PDB file of N, CA, C and O in Angstrom:
ATOM      1  N   MET A   1     101.557  73.579 127.672  1.00  0.00           N
ATOM      2  CA  MET A   1     102.262  74.036 126.508  1.00  0.00           C
ATOM      3  C   MET A   1     101.620  75.332 126.042  1.00  0.00           C
ATOM      4  O   MET A   1     100.411  75.402 125.852  1.00  0.00           O
ATOM      5  N   ILE A   2     102.420  76.363 125.837  1.00  0.00           N
ATOM      6  CA  ILE A   2     101.942  77.645 125.327  1.00  0.00           C
ATOM      7  C   ILE A   2     102.329  77.748 123.863  1.00  0.00           C
ATOM      8  O   ILE A   2     103.477  77.507 123.498  1.00  0.00           O
ATOM      9  N   VAL A   3     101.350  78.105 123.027  1.00  0.00           N
ATOM     10  CA  VAL A   3     101.572  78.213 121.585  1.00  0.00           C
ATOM     11  C   VAL A   3     101.188  79.623 121.138  1.00  0.00           C
ATOM     12  O   VAL A   3     100.050  80.035 121.334  1.00  0.00           O
ATOM     13  N   PRO A   4     102.134  80.364 120.534  1.00  0.00           N
ATOM     14  CA  PRO A   4     101.758  81.648 119.964  1.00  0.00           C
ATOM     15  C   PRO A   4     100.890  81.393 118.740  1.00  0.00           C
ATOM     16  O   PRO A   4     101.261  80.601 117.876  1.00  0.00           O
ATOM     17  N   CYS A   5      99.744  82.018 118.670  1.00  0.00           N
ATOM     18  CA  CYS A   5      98.819  81.704 117.585  1.00  0.00           C
ATOM     19  C   CYS A   5      97.953  82.906 117.241  1.00  0.00           C
ATOM     20  O   CYS A   5      97.246  83.430 118.090  1.00  0.00           O
ATOM     21  N   SER A   6      98.014  83.316 115.984  1.00  0.00           N
ATOM     22  CA  SER A   6      97.187  84.433 115.523  1.00  0.00           C
ATOM     23  C   SER A   6      95.928  83.951 114.814  1.00  0.00           C
ATOM     24  O   SER A   6      95.131  84.758 114.365  1.00  0.00           O
ATOM     25  N   GLY A   7      95.780  82.647 114.686  1.00  0.00           N
ATOM     26  CA  GLY A   7      94.663  82.092 113.925  1.00  0.00           C
ATOM     27  C   GLY A   7      95.089  81.703 112.525  1.00  0.00           C
ATOM     28  O   GLY A   7      94.307  81.152 111.762  1.00  0.00           O
ATOM     29  N   GLY A   8      96.338  81.984 112.190  1.00  0.00           N
ATOM     30  CA  GLY A   8      96.873  81.616 110.881  1.00  0.00           C
ATOM     31  C   GLY A   8      97.282  80.153 110.859  1.00  0.00           C
ATOM     32  O   GLY A   8      97.102  79.403 111.817  1.00  0.00           O
ATOM     33  N   LYS A   9      97.865  79.752 109.757  1.00  0.00           N
ATOM     34  CA  LYS A   9      98.134  78.328 109.565  1.00  0.00           C
ATOM     35  C   LYS A   9      99.246  77.770 110.456  1.00  0.00           C
ATOM     36  O   LYS A   9      99.152  76.624 110.873  1.00  0.00           O
ATOM     37  N   ASP A  10     100.285  78.515 110.754  1.00  0.00           N
ATOM     38  CA  ASP A  10     101.405  77.961 111.521  1.00  0.00           C
ATOM     39  C   ASP A  10     101.030  77.620 112.962  1.00  0.00           C
ATOM     40  O   ASP A  10     101.171  76.483 113.394  1.00  0.00           O
ATOM     41  N   GLY A  11     100.574  78.613 113.704  1.00  0.00           N
ATOM     42  CA  GLY A  11     100.202  78.378 115.097  1.00  0.00           C
ATOM     43  C   GLY A  11      99.029  77.426 115.230  1.00  0.00           C
ATOM     44  O   GLY A  11      98.980  76.592 116.134  1.00  0.00           O
ATOM     45  N   SER A  12      98.075  77.550 114.310  1.00  0.00           N
ATOM     46  CA  SER A  12      96.905  76.665 114.333  1.00  0.00           C
ATOM     47  C   SER A  12      97.321  75.217 114.119  1.00  0.00           C
ATOM     48  O   SER A  12      96.811  74.305 114.766  1.00  0.00           O
ATOM     49  N   TYR A  13      98.254  75.003 113.205  1.00  0.00           N
ATOM     50  CA  TYR A  13      98.736  73.653 112.922  1.00  0.00           C
ATOM     51  C   TYR A  13      99.438  73.065 114.140  1.00  0.00           C
ATOM     52  O   TYR A  13      99.186  71.916 114.520  1.00  0.00           O
ATOM     53  N   VAL A  14     100.295  73.859 114.771  1.00  0.00           N
ATOM     54  CA  VAL A  14     101.017  73.380 115.948  1.00  0.00           C
ATOM     55  C   VAL A  14     100.029  73.039 117.067  1.00  0.00           C
ATOM     56  O   VAL A  14     100.116  71.975 117.685  1.00  0.00           O
ATOM     57  N   ALA A  15      99.078  73.917 117.312  1.00  0.00           N
ATOM     58  CA  ALA A  15      98.085  73.670 118.362  1.00  0.00           C
ATOM     59  C   ALA A  15      97.260  72.419 118.047  1.00  0.00           C
ATOM     60  O   ALA A  15      97.007  71.595 118.930  1.00  0.00           O
ATOM     61  N   HIS A  16      96.876  72.272 116.799  1.00  0.00           N
ATOM     62  CA  HIS A  16      96.094  71.096 116.379  1.00  0.00           C
ATOM     63  C   HIS A  16      96.899  69.813 116.576  1.00  0.00           C
ATOM     64  O   HIS A  16      96.373  68.810 117.092  1.00  0.00           O
ATOM     65  N   GLN A  17      98.155  69.818 116.185  1.00  0.00           N
ATOM     66  CA  GLN A  17      99.009  68.638 116.351  1.00  0.00           C
ATOM     67  C   GLN A  17      99.169  68.281 117.831  1.00  0.00           C
ATOM     68  O   GLN A  17      99.099  67.109 118.205  1.00  0.00           O
ATOM     69  N   LEU A  18      99.419  69.277 118.665  1.00  0.00           N
ATOM     70  CA  LEU A  18      99.578  69.009 120.094  1.00  0.00           C
ATOM     71  C   LEU A  18      98.305  68.396 120.680  1.00  0.00           C
ATOM     72  O   LEU A  18      98.370  67.480 121.501  1.00  0.00           O
ATOM     73  N   LYS A  19      97.162  68.890 120.229  1.00  0.00           N
ATOM     74  CA  LYS A  19      95.892  68.412 120.765  1.00  0.00           C
ATOM     75  C   LYS A  19      95.537  67.021 120.243  1.00  0.00           C
ATOM     76  O   LYS A  19      95.165  66.140 121.015  1.00  0.00           O
ATOM     77  N   THR A  20      95.656  66.818 118.936  1.00  0.00           N
ATOM     78  CA  THR A  20      95.200  65.550 118.346  1.00  0.00           C
ATOM     79  C   THR A  20      96.246  64.442 118.386  1.00  0.00           C
ATOM     80  O   THR A  20      95.915  63.292 118.647  1.00  0.00           O
ATOM     81  N   GLU A  21      97.488  64.768 118.133  1.00  0.00           N
ATOM     82  CA  GLU A  21      98.543  63.744 118.065  1.00  0.00           C
ATOM     83  C   GLU A  21      99.120  63.395 119.437  1.00  0.00           C
ATOM     84  O   GLU A  21      99.535  62.263 119.667  1.00  0.00           O
ATOM     85  N   TYR A  22      99.175  64.390 120.334  1.00  0.00           N
ATOM     86  CA  TYR A  22      99.838  64.172 121.611  1.00  0.00           C
ATOM     87  C   TYR A  22      98.902  64.240 122.810  1.00  0.00           C
ATOM     88  O   TYR A  22      99.342  64.092 123.950  1.00  0.00           O
ATOM     89  N   GLY A  23      97.632  64.504 122.569  1.00  0.00           N
ATOM     90  CA  GLY A  23      96.651  64.538 123.667  1.00  0.00           C
ATOM     91  C   GLY A  23      96.847  65.669 124.653  1.00  0.00           C
ATOM     92  O   GLY A  23      96.379  65.597 125.788  1.00  0.00           O
ATOM     93  N   MET A  24      97.521  66.716 124.225  1.00  0.00           N
ATOM     94  CA  MET A  24      97.769  67.859 125.103  1.00  0.00           C
ATOM     95  C   MET A  24      96.649  68.883 124.956  1.00  0.00           C
ATOM     96  O   MET A  24      95.851  68.818 124.030  1.00  0.00           O
ATOM     97  N   HIS A  25      96.616  69.828 125.857  1.00  0.00           N
ATOM     98  CA  HIS A  25      95.641  70.918 125.813  1.00  0.00           C
ATOM     99  C   HIS A  25      96.416  72.230 125.816  1.00  0.00           C
ATOM    100  O   HIS A  25      96.574  72.872 126.863  1.00  0.00           O
ATOM    101  N   PRO A  26      96.911  72.649 124.642  1.00  0.00           N
ATOM    102  CA  PRO A  26      97.751  73.846 124.589  1.00  0.00           C
ATOM    103  C   PRO A  26      96.972  75.118 124.922  1.00  0.00           C
ATOM    104  O   PRO A  26      95.768  75.213 124.659  1.00  0.00           O
ATOM    105  N   LEU A  27      97.678  76.061 125.498  1.00  0.00           N
ATOM    106  CA  LEU A  27      97.136  77.395 125.726  1.00  0.00           C
ATOM    107  C   LEU A  27      97.678  78.269 124.604  1.00  0.00           C
ATOM    108  O   LEU A  27      98.898  78.437 124.476  1.00  0.00           O
ATOM    109  N   CYS A  28      96.800  78.783 123.780  1.00  0.00           N
ATOM    110  CA  CYS A  28      97.209  79.603 122.649  1.00  0.00           C
ATOM    111  C   CYS A  28      97.125  81.074 123.047  1.00  0.00           C
ATOM    112  O   CYS A  28      96.180  81.491 123.715  1.00  0.00           O
ATOM    113  N   VAL A  29      98.134  81.840 122.650  1.00  0.00           N
ATOM    114  CA  VAL A  29      98.240  83.231 123.064  1.00  0.00           C
ATOM    115  C   VAL A  29      98.453  84.103 121.829  1.00  0.00           C
ATOM    116  O   VAL A  29      99.251  83.770 120.957  1.00  0.00           O
ATOM    117  N   THR A  30      97.728  85.213 121.772  1.00  0.00           N
ATOM    118  CA  THR A  30      97.844  86.161 120.664  1.00  0.00           C
ATOM    119  C   THR A  30      98.049  87.558 121.223  1.00  0.00           C
ATOM    120  O   THR A  30      97.379  87.952 122.175  1.00  0.00           O
ATOM    121  N   TRP A  31      98.995  88.289 120.641  1.00  0.00           N
ATOM    122  CA  TRP A  31      99.147  89.701 120.946  1.00  0.00           C
ATOM    123  C   TRP A  31      98.410  90.445 119.846  1.00  0.00           C
ATOM    124  O   TRP A  31      98.733  90.303 118.666  1.00  0.00           O
ATOM    125  N   SER A  32      97.422  91.213 120.202  1.00  0.00           N
ATOM    126  CA  SER A  32      96.551  91.880 119.247  1.00  0.00           C
ATOM    127  C   SER A  32      97.351  92.792 118.312  1.00  0.00           C
ATOM    128  O   SER A  32      98.193  93.568 118.762  1.00  0.00           O
ATOM    129  N   PRO A  33      97.082  92.701 117.008  1.00  0.00           N
ATOM    130  CA  PRO A  33      97.751  93.621 116.078  1.00  0.00           C
ATOM    131  C   PRO A  33      97.197  95.040 116.232  1.00  0.00           C
ATOM    132  O   PRO A  33      96.150  95.250 116.843  1.00  0.00           O
ATOM    133  N   LEU A  34      97.896  95.998 115.636  1.00  0.00           N
ATOM    134  CA  LEU A  34      97.417  97.379 115.701  1.00  0.00           C
ATOM    135  C   LEU A  34      96.052  97.508 115.038  1.00  0.00           C
ATOM    136  O   LEU A  34      95.187  98.225 115.515  1.00  0.00           O
ATOM    137  N   LYS A  35      95.873  96.810 113.933  1.00  0.00           N
ATOM    138  CA  LYS A  35      94.584  96.827 113.250  1.00  0.00           C
ATOM    139  C   LYS A  35      94.391  95.463 112.582  1.00  0.00           C
ATOM    140  O   LYS A  35      95.241  95.011 111.827  1.00  0.00           O
ATOM    141  N   TYR A  36      93.258  94.836 112.877  1.00  0.00           N
ATOM    142  CA  TYR A  36      92.948  93.540 112.276  1.00  0.00           C
ATOM    143  C   TYR A  36      92.475  93.715 110.834  1.00  0.00           C
ATOM    144  O   TYR A  36      91.759  94.656 110.514  1.00  0.00           O
ATOM    145  N   SER A  37      92.852  92.762 109.994  1.00  0.00           N
ATOM    146  CA  SER A  37      92.195  92.670 108.690  1.00  0.00           C
ATOM    147  C   SER A  37      90.917  91.858 108.914  1.00  0.00           C
ATOM    148  O   SER A  37      90.790  91.136 109.911  1.00  0.00           O
ATOM    149  N   ASN A  38      89.967  91.953 108.017  1.00  0.00           N
ATOM    150  CA  ASN A  38      88.728  91.196 108.167  1.00  0.00           C
ATOM    151  C   ASN A  38      88.997  89.696 108.201  1.00  0.00           C
ATOM    152  O   ASN A  38      88.451  88.982 109.039  1.00  0.00           O
ATOM    153  N   ILE A  39      89.858  89.218 107.307  1.00  0.00           N
ATOM    154  CA  ILE A  39      90.141  87.783 107.256  1.00  0.00           C
ATOM    155  C   ILE A  39      90.933  87.342 108.479  1.00  0.00           C
ATOM    156  O   ILE A  39      90.719  86.264 109.021  1.00  0.00           O
ATOM    157  N   GLY A  40      91.835  88.195 108.958  1.00  0.00           N
ATOM    158  CA  GLY A  40      92.609  87.859 110.159  1.00  0.00           C
ATOM    159  C   GLY A  40      91.721  87.711 111.382  1.00  0.00           C
ATOM    160  O   GLY A  40      91.870  86.771 112.165  1.00  0.00           O
ATOM    161  N   LYS A  41      90.808  88.628 111.541  1.00  0.00           N
ATOM    162  CA  LYS A  41      89.880  88.579 112.671  1.00  0.00           C
ATOM    163  C   LYS A  41      88.978  87.355 112.575  1.00  0.00           C
ATOM    164  O   LYS A  41      88.732  86.661 113.561  1.00  0.00           O
ATOM    165  N   SER A  42      88.513  87.075 111.367  1.00  0.00           N
ATOM    166  CA  SER A  42      87.663  85.909 111.134  1.00  0.00           C
ATOM    167  C   SER A  42      88.411  84.604 111.419  1.00  0.00           C
ATOM    168  O   SER A  42      87.874  83.685 112.043  1.00  0.00           O
ATOM    169  N   ASN A  43      89.659  84.517 110.966  1.00  0.00           N
ATOM    170  CA  ASN A  43      90.474  83.314 111.205  1.00  0.00           C
ATOM    171  C   ASN A  43      90.701  83.084 112.692  1.00  0.00           C
ATOM    172  O   ASN A  43      90.599  81.954 113.174  1.00  0.00           O
ATOM    173  N   LEU A  44      91.032  84.147 113.417  1.00  0.00           N
ATOM    174  CA  LEU A  44      91.274  84.005 114.853  1.00  0.00           C
ATOM    175  C   LEU A  44      89.994  83.565 115.565  1.00  0.00           C
ATOM    176  O   LEU A  44      90.029  82.672 116.408  1.00  0.00           O
ATOM    177  N   GLN A  45      88.872  84.162 115.210  1.00  0.00           N
ATOM    178  CA  GLN A  45      87.609  83.795 115.853  1.00  0.00           C
ATOM    179  C   GLN A  45      87.236  82.349 115.545  1.00  0.00           C
ATOM    180  O   GLN A  45      86.774  81.619 116.432  1.00  0.00           O
ATOM    181  N   ALA A  46      87.447  81.912 114.314  1.00  0.00           N
ATOM    182  CA  ALA A  46      87.157  80.526 113.943  1.00  0.00           C
ATOM    183  C   ALA A  46      88.054  79.567 114.729  1.00  0.00           C
ATOM    184  O   ALA A  46      87.604  78.508 115.184  1.00  0.00           O
ATOM    185  N   PHE A  47      89.308  79.939 114.903  1.00  0.00           N
ATOM    186  CA  PHE A  47      90.241  79.110 115.676  1.00  0.00           C
ATOM    187  C   PHE A  47      89.767  78.990 117.121  1.00  0.00           C
ATOM    188  O   PHE A  47      89.701  77.891 117.673  1.00  0.00           O
ATOM    189  N   ILE A  48      89.418  80.100 117.741  1.00  0.00           N
ATOM    190  CA  ILE A  48      88.940  80.090 119.132  1.00  0.00           C
ATOM    191  C   ILE A  48      87.672  79.258 119.244  1.00  0.00           C
ATOM    192  O   ILE A  48      87.526  78.440 120.159  1.00  0.00           O
ATOM    193  N   ASN A  49      86.762  79.423 118.297  1.00  0.00           N
ATOM    194  CA  ASN A  49      85.496  78.686 118.315  1.00  0.00           C
ATOM    195  C   ASN A  49      85.665  77.185 118.094  1.00  0.00           C
ATOM    196  O   ASN A  49      84.760  76.417 118.394  1.00  0.00           O
ATOM    197  N   SER A  50      86.825  76.777 117.584  1.00  0.00           N
ATOM    198  CA  SER A  50      87.051  75.350 117.346  1.00  0.00           C
ATOM    199  C   SER A  50      87.411  74.596 118.624  1.00  0.00           C
ATOM    200  O   SER A  50      87.595  73.379 118.596  1.00  0.00           O
ATOM    201  N   GLY A  51      87.527  75.301 119.749  1.00  0.00           N
ATOM    202  CA  GLY A  51      87.682  74.628 121.027  1.00  0.00           C
ATOM    203  C   GLY A  51      89.038  74.731 121.698  1.00  0.00           C
ATOM    204  O   GLY A  51      89.314  73.992 122.638  1.00  0.00           O
ATOM    205  N   PHE A  52      89.875  75.635 121.261  1.00  0.00           N
ATOM    206  CA  PHE A  52      91.179  75.802 121.895  1.00  0.00           C
ATOM    207  C   PHE A  52      91.103  76.855 122.998  1.00  0.00           C
ATOM    208  O   PHE A  52      90.354  77.829 122.890  1.00  0.00           O
ATOM    209  N   ASN A  53      91.881  76.665 124.051  1.00  0.00           N
ATOM    210  CA  ASN A  53      92.015  77.682 125.096  1.00  0.00           C
ATOM    211  C   ASN A  53      92.852  78.814 124.521  1.00  0.00           C
ATOM    212  O   ASN A  53      93.871  78.569 123.869  1.00  0.00           O
ATOM    213  N   HIS A  54      92.436  80.043 124.771  1.00  0.00           N
ATOM    214  CA  HIS A  54      93.091  81.165 124.116  1.00  0.00           C
ATOM    215  C   HIS A  54      93.089  82.398 125.004  1.00  0.00           C
ATOM    216  O   HIS A  54      92.102  82.690 125.677  1.00  0.00           O
ATOM    217  N   ILE A  55      94.202  83.118 124.977  1.00  0.00           N
ATOM    218  CA  ILE A  55      94.319  84.403 125.668  1.00  0.00           C
ATOM    219  C   ILE A  55      94.705  85.445 124.626  1.00  0.00           C
ATOM    220  O   ILE A  55      95.633  85.230 123.841  1.00  0.00           O
ATOM    221  N   LEU A  56      94.002  86.575 124.618  1.00  0.00           N
ATOM    222  CA  LEU A  56      94.290  87.673 123.704  1.00  0.00           C
ATOM    223  C   LEU A  56      94.807  88.851 124.507  1.00  0.00           C
ATOM    224  O   LEU A  56      94.107  89.373 125.387  1.00  0.00           O
ATOM    225  N   GLY A  57      96.032  89.258 124.232  1.00  0.00           N
ATOM    226  CA  GLY A  57      96.612  90.435 124.876  1.00  0.00           C
ATOM    227  C   GLY A  57      96.337  91.658 124.023  1.00  0.00           C
ATOM    228  O   GLY A  57      96.642  91.670 122.829  1.00  0.00           O
ATOM    229  N   THR A  58      95.739  92.672 124.622  1.00  0.00           N
ATOM    230  CA  THR A  58      95.414  93.884 123.889  1.00  0.00           C
ATOM    231  C   THR A  58      96.085  95.070 124.575  1.00  0.00           C
ATOM    232  O   THR A  58      95.765  95.389 125.721  1.00  0.00           O
ATOM    233  N   PRO A  59      97.020  95.717 123.878  1.00  0.00           N
ATOM    234  CA  PRO A  59      97.739  96.825 124.500  1.00  0.00           C
ATOM    235  C   PRO A  59      96.889  98.086 124.587  1.00  0.00           C
ATOM    236  O   PRO A  59      95.909  98.243 123.860  1.00  0.00           O
ATOM    237  N   ASN A  60      97.300  98.978 125.460  1.00  0.00           N
ATOM    238  CA  ASN A  60      96.688 100.298 125.567  1.00  0.00           C
ATOM    239  C   ASN A  60      96.880 101.007 124.219  1.00  0.00           C
ATOM    240  O   ASN A  60      98.007 101.143 123.743  1.00  0.00           O
ATOM    241  N   PRO A  61      95.805 101.473 123.579  1.00  0.00           N
ATOM    242  CA  PRO A  61      95.927 102.100 122.263  1.00  0.00           C
ATOM    243  C   PRO A  61      96.851 103.322 122.235  1.00  0.00           C
ATOM    244  O   PRO A  61      97.553 103.547 121.259  1.00  0.00           O
ATOM    245  N   GLU A  62      96.865 104.096 123.300  1.00  0.00           N
ATOM    246  CA  GLU A  62      97.733 105.273 123.340  1.00  0.00           C
ATOM    247  C   GLU A  62      99.204 104.871 123.393  1.00  0.00           C
ATOM    248  O   GLU A  62     100.050 105.467 122.723  1.00  0.00           O
ATOM    249  N   VAL A  63      99.517 103.851 124.156  1.00  0.00           N
ATOM    250  CA  VAL A  63     100.896 103.359 124.231  1.00  0.00           C
ATOM    251  C   VAL A  63     101.313 102.804 122.868  1.00  0.00           C
ATOM    252  O   VAL A  63     102.419 103.076 122.383  1.00  0.00           O
ATOM    253  N   SER A  64     100.434 102.052 122.238  1.00  0.00           N
ATOM    254  CA  SER A  64     100.730 101.500 120.906  1.00  0.00           C
ATOM    255  C   SER A  64     100.975 102.619 119.897  1.00  0.00           C
ATOM    256  O   SER A  64     101.891 102.537 119.077  1.00  0.00           O
ATOM    257  N   ARG A  65     100.153 103.655 119.950  1.00  0.00           N
ATOM    258  CA  ARG A  65     100.304 104.770 119.023  1.00  0.00           C
ATOM    259  C   ARG A  65     101.665 105.438 119.201  1.00  0.00           C
ATOM    260  O   ARG A  65     102.381 105.705 118.239  1.00  0.00           O
ATOM    261  N   ARG A  66     102.044 105.673 120.448  1.00  0.00           N
ATOM    262  CA  ARG A  66     103.328 106.331 120.723  1.00  0.00           C
ATOM    263  C   ARG A  66     104.518 105.464 120.303  1.00  0.00           C
ATOM    264  O   ARG A  66     105.486 105.959 119.720  1.00  0.00           O
ATOM    265  N   LEU A  67     104.446 104.167 120.618  1.00  0.00           N
ATOM    266  CA  LEU A  67     105.537 103.271 120.232  1.00  0.00           C
ATOM    267  C   LEU A  67     105.659 103.151 118.717  1.00  0.00           C
ATOM    268  O   LEU A  67     106.764 103.127 118.174  1.00  0.00           O
ATOM    269  N   THR A  68     104.526 103.073 118.035  1.00  0.00           N
ATOM    270  CA  THR A  68     104.541 102.976 116.582  1.00  0.00           C
ATOM    271  C   THR A  68     105.162 104.222 115.958  1.00  0.00           C
ATOM    272  O   THR A  68     106.003 104.129 115.058  1.00  0.00           O
ATOM    273  N   LYS A  69     104.783 105.378 116.453  1.00  0.00           N
ATOM    274  CA  LYS A  69     105.337 106.638 115.940  1.00  0.00           C
ATOM    275  C   LYS A  69     106.838 106.712 116.204  1.00  0.00           C
ATOM    276  O   LYS A  69     107.622 107.066 115.320  1.00  0.00           O
ATOM    277  N   TYR A  70     107.249 106.344 117.424  1.00  0.00           N
ATOM    278  CA  TYR A  70     108.670 106.367 117.786  1.00  0.00           C
ATOM    279  C   TYR A  70     109.475 105.440 116.865  1.00  0.00           C
ATOM    280  O   TYR A  70     110.529 105.830 116.347  1.00  0.00           O
ATOM    281  N   CYS A  71     108.980 104.218 116.662  1.00  0.00           N
ATOM    282  CA  CYS A  71     109.700 103.258 115.824  1.00  0.00           C
ATOM    283  C   CYS A  71     109.780 103.729 114.376  1.00  0.00           C
ATOM    284  O   CYS A  71     110.792 103.513 113.704  1.00  0.00           O
ATOM    285  N   LEU A  72     108.732 104.352 113.892  1.00  0.00           N
ATOM    286  CA  LEU A  72     108.753 104.862 112.525  1.00  0.00           C
ATOM    287  C   LEU A  72     109.804 105.961 112.383  1.00  0.00           C
ATOM    288  O   LEU A  72     110.610 105.951 111.455  1.00  0.00           O
ATOM    289  N   ILE A  73     109.823 106.882 113.327  1.00  0.00           N
ATOM    290  CA  ILE A  73     110.762 107.996 113.270  1.00  0.00           C
ATOM    291  C   ILE A  73     112.203 107.529 113.479  1.00  0.00           C
ATOM    292  O   ILE A  73     113.108 107.888 112.729  1.00  0.00           O
ATOM    293  N   GLU A  74     112.435 106.701 114.485  1.00  0.00           N
ATOM    294  CA  GLU A  74     113.794 106.300 114.853  1.00  0.00           C
ATOM    295  C   GLU A  74     114.361 105.144 114.024  1.00  0.00           C
ATOM    296  O   GLU A  74     115.565 105.085 113.788  1.00  0.00           O
ATOM    297  N   MET A  75     113.497 104.254 113.565  1.00  0.00           N
ATOM    298  CA  MET A  75     113.980 103.049 112.867  1.00  0.00           C
ATOM    299  C   MET A  75     113.476 102.922 111.448  1.00  0.00           C
ATOM    300  O   MET A  75     113.909 102.036 110.718  1.00  0.00           O
ATOM    301  N   GLY A  76     112.525 103.783 111.080  1.00  0.00           N
ATOM    302  CA  GLY A  76     111.981 103.705 109.740  1.00  0.00           C
ATOM    303  C   GLY A  76     110.981 102.585 109.534  1.00  0.00           C
ATOM    304  O   GLY A  76     110.560 102.330 108.416  1.00  0.00           O
ATOM    305  N   ASP A  77     110.605 101.894 110.615  1.00  0.00           N
ATOM    306  CA  ASP A  77     109.654 100.781 110.530  1.00  0.00           C
ATOM    307  C   ASP A  77     108.726 100.824 111.729  1.00  0.00           C
ATOM    308  O   ASP A  77     109.170 100.637 112.864  1.00  0.00           O
ATOM    309  N   PRO A  78     107.443 101.055 111.510  1.00  0.00           N
ATOM    310  CA  PRO A  78     106.521 101.193 112.637  1.00  0.00           C
ATOM    311  C   PRO A  78     106.283  99.894 113.405  1.00  0.00           C
ATOM    312  O   PRO A  78     105.733  99.918 114.497  1.00  0.00           O
ATOM    313  N   PHE A  79     106.704  98.771 112.868  1.00  0.00           N
ATOM    314  CA  PHE A  79     106.424  97.491 113.515  1.00  0.00           C
ATOM    315  C   PHE A  79     107.624  96.905 114.268  1.00  0.00           C
ATOM    316  O   PHE A  79     107.613  95.760 114.658  1.00  0.00           O
ATOM    317  N   GLN A  80     108.673  97.697 114.450  1.00  0.00           N
ATOM    318  CA  GLN A  80     109.823  97.227 115.222  1.00  0.00           C
ATOM    319  C   GLN A  80     109.462  97.269 116.675  1.00  0.00           C
ATOM    320  O   GLN A  80     109.894  96.626 117.500  1.00  0.00           O
TER     321      GLN A  80
END
């Protein structure tokens, strides 16, 4: 089972339920944000340290910069 999880309450809850209630070993996956907040980074690290399998995808910073600029100019929202 693959669970999208940033370390916040939703993904963490789903992963916890799968592990404790159903005896599964979910693989949690996070796509790295453009910039972490201190609490966000801390939450994700605490989640990983609690014993879940986790993969962190980190994009090329130059590609992220170009896509963010393009989305801001073309769509008015850098996070599209």
